[in-house]
Coordinates of N, CA, C and O in Angstrom, one line a residue:
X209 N 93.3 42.0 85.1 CA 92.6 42.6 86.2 C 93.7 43.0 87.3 O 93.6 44.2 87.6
X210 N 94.8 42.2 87.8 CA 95.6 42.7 88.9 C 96.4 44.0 88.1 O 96.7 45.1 88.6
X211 N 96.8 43.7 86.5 CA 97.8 44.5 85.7 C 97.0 46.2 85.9 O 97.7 47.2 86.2
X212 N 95.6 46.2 85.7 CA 95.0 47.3 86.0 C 94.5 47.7 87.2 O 93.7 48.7 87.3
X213 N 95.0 46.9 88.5 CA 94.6 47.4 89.8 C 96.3 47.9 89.8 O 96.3 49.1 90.1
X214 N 97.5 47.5 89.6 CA 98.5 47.9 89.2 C 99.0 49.2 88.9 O 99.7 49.8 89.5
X215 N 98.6 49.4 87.9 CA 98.4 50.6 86.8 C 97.6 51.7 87.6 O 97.9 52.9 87.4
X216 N 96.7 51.5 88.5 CA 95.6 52.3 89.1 C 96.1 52.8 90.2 O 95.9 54.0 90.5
X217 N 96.9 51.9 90.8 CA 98.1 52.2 92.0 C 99.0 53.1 91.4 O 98.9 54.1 92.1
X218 N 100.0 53.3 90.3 CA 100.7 53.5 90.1 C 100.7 55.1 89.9 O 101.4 55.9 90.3
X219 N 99.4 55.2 88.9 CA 98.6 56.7 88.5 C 98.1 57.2 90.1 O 98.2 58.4 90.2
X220 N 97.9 56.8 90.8 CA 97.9 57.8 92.6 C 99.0 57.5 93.0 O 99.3 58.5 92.3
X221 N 99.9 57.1 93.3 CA 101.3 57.8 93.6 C 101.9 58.5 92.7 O 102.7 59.3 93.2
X222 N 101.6 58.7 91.2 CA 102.0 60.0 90.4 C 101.5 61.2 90.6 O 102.1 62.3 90.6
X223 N 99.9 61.1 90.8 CA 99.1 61.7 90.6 C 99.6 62.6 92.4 O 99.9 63.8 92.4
X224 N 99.7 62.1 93.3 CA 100.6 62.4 94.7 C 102.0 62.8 94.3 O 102.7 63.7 94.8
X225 N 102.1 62.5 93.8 CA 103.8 63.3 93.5 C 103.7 64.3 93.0 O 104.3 65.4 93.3
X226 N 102.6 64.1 91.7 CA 102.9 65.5 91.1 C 102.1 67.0 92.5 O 102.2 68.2 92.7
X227 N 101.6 66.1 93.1 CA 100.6 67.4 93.9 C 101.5 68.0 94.9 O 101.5 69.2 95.2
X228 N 102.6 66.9 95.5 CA 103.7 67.3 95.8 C 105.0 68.3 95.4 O 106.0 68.7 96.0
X229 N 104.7 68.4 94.8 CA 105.8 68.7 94.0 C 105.0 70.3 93.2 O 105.6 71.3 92.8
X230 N 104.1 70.2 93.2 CA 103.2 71.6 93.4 C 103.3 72.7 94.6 O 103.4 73.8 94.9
X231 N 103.0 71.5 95.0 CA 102.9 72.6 96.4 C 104.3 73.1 96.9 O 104.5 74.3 97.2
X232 N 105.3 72.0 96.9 CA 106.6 72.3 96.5 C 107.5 73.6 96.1 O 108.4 74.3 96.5
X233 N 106.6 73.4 95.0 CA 107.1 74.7 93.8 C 106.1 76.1 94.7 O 106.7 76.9 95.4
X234 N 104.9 76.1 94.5 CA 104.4 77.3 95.3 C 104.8 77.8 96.4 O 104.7 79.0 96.6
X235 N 105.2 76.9 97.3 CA 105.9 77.2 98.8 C 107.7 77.8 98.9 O 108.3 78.5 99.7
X236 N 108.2 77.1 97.4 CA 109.7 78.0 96.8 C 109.0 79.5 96.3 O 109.9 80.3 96.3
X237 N 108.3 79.8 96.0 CA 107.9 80.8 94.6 C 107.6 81.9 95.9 O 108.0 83.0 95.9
X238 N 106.7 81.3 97.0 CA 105.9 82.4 97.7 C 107.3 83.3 98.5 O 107.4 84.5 98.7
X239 N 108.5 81.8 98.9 CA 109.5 82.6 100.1 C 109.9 83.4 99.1 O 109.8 84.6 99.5
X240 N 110.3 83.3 97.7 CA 111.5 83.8 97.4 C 110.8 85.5 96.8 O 111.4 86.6 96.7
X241 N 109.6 85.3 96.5 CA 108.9 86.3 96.2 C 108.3 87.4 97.5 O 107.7 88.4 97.3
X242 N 108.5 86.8 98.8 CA 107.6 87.7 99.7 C 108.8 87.7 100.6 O 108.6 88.3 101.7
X243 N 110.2 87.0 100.1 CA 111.1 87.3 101.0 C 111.9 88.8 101.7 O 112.1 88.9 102.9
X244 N 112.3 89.9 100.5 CA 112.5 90.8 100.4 C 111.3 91.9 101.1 O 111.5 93.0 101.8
X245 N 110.1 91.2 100.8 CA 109.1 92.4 101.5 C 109.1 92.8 103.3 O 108.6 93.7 104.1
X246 N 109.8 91.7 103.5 CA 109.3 91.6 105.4 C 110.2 92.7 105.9 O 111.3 92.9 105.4
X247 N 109.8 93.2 106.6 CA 110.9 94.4 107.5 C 110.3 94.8 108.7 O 109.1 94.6 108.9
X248 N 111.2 95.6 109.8 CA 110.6 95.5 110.4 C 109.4 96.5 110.5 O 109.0 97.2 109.5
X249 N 108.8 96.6 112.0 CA 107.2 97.3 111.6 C 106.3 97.4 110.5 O 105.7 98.3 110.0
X250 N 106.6 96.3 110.1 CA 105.7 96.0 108.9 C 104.0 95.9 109.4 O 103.1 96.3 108.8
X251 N 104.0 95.2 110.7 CA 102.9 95.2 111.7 C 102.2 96.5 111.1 O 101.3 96.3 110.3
X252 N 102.5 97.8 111.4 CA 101.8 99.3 111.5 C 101.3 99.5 109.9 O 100.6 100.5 109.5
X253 N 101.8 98.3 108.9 CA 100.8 98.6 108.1 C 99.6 97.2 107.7 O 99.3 96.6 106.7
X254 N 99.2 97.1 109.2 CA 98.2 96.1 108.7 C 98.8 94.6 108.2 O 98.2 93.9 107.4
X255 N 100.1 94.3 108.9 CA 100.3 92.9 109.0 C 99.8 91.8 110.5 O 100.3 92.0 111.6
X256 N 99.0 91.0 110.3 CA 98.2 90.3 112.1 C 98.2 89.3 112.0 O 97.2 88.7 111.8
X257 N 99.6 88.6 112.1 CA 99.9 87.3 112.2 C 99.9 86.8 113.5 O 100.4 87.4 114.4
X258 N 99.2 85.6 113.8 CA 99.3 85.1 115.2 C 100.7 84.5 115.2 O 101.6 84.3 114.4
X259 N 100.7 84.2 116.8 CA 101.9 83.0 116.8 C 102.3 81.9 116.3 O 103.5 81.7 116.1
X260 N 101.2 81.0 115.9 CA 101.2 80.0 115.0 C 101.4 80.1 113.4 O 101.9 79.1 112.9
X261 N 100.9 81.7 112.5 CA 101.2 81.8 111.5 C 102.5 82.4 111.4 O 103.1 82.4 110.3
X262 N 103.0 82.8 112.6 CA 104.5 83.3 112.5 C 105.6 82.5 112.6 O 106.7 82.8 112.1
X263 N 105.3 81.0 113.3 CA 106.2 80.1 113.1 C 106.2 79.3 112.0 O 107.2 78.9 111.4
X264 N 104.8 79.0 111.7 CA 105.0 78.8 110.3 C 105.6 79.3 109.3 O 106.1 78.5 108.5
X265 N 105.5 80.8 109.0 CA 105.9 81.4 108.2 C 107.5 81.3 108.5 O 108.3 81.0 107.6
X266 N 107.9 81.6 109.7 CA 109.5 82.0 110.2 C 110.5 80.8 109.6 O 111.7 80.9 109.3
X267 N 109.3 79.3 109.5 CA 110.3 78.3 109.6 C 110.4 77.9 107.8 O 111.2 77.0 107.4
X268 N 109.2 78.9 106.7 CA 109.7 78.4 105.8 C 110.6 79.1 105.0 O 111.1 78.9 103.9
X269 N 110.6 80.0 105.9 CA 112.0 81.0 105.3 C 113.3 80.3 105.4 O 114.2 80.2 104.5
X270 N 113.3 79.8 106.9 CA 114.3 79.1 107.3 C 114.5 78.0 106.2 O 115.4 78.0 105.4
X271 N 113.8 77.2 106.2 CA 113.9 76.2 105.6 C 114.4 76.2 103.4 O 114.8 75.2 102.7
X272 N 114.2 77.5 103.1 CA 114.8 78.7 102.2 C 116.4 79.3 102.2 O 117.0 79.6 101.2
X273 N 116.7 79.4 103.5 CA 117.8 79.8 103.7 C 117.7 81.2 103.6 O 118.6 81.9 103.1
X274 N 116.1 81.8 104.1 CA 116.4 83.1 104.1 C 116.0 83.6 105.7 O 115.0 84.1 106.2
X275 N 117.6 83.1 106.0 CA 117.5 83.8 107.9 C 116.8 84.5 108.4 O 115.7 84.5 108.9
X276 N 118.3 86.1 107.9 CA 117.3 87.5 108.4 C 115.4 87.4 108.3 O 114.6 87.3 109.3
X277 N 115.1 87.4 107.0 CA 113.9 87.2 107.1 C 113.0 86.8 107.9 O 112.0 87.5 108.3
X278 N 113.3 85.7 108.1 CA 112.5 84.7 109.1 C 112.8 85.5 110.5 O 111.8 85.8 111.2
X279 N 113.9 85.8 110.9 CA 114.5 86.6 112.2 C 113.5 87.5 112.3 O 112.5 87.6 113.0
X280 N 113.9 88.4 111.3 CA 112.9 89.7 111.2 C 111.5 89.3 111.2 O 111.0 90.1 112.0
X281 N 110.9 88.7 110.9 CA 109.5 88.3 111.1 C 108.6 88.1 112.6 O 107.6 88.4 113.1
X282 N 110.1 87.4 112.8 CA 110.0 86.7 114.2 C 110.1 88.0 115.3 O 109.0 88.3 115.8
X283 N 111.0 88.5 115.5 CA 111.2 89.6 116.6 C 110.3 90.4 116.2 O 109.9 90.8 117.3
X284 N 109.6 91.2 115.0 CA 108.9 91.8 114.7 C 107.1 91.3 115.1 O 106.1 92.0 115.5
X285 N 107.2 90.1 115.0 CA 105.7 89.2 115.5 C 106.2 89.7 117.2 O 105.7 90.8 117.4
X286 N 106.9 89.4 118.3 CA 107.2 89.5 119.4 C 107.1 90.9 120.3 O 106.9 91.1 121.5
X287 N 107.4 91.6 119.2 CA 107.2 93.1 119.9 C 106.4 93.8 119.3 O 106.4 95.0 119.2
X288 N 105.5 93.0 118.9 CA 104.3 93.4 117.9 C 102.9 93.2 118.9 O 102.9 92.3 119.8
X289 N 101.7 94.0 118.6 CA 100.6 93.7 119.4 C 99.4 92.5 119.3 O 98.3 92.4 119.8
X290 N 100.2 91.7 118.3 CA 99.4 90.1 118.3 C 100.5 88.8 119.0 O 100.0 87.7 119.1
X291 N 101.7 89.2 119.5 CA 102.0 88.0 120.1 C 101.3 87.5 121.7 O 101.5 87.9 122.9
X292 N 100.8 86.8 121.2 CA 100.1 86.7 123.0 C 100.8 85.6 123.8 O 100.3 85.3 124.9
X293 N 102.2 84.8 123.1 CA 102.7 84.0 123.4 C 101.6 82.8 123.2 O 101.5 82.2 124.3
X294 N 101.1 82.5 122.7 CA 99.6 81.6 122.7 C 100.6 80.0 122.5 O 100.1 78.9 122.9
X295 N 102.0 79.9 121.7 CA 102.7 78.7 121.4 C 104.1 79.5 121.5 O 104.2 80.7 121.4
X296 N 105.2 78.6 121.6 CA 106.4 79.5 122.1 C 106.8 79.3 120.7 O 106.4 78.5 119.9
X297 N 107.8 80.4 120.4 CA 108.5 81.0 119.1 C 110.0 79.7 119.4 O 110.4 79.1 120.4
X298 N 110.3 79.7 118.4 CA 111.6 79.2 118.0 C 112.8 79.7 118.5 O 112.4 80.0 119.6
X299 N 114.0 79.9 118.6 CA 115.0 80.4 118.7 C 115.6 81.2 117.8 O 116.1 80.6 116.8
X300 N 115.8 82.3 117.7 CA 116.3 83.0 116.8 C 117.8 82.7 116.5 O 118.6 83.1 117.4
X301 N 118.2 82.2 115.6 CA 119.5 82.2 115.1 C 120.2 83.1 114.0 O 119.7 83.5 112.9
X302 N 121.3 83.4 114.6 CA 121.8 84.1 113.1 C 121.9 83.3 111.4 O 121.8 84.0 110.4
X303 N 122.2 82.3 111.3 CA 122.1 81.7 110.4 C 122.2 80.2 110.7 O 122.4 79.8 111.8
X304 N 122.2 79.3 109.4 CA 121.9 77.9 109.7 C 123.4 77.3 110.1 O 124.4 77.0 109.5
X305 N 122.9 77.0 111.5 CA 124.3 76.4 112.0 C 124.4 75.0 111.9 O 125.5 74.5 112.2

């Protein structure tokens, strides 16, 4: 009985890892595949990212190691006609210092 309360434990922390590790992979697949597309005035065709989806987005580029991008996203959200400043943006860096 404890050997299979055990075993039951053991299958949800796998069963959590693997979902981890999913999401993981889809969150590498999305930067590396939507990294190249960002530029600027991308906005004028129908990009309306708020502030909150732009730091999100900004910071997983970053966290990618794909700067410019994230940069470009960022100043592009800022002089774009959805920033309403609603949450403050990040600091723009040139690369990871």
């Amino acid at each position: 009985m404890i050997f299979d309360a055990v075993l039951d434990k053991v299958a949800v922390w796998r069963d959590r890892a693997e979902v981890r590790r999913q999401r993981l992979q889809a969150a590498e697949e999305f930067v590396w595949t939507w990294a190249e597309t960002v530029d600027p005035d991308s906005h004028e065709f129908g990009a309306e990212l708020g502030c909150n989806e732009t730091n999100t987005a900004a910071n997983l580029f970053r966290l990618f190691h794909f700067w410019n991008t994230a940069n470009q996203l960022q100043k592009e959200h800022q002089r774009g006609p959805n920033c309403n400043n609603a949450e403050p943006h990040p600091e723009i860096v040139a690369e990871d210092a």
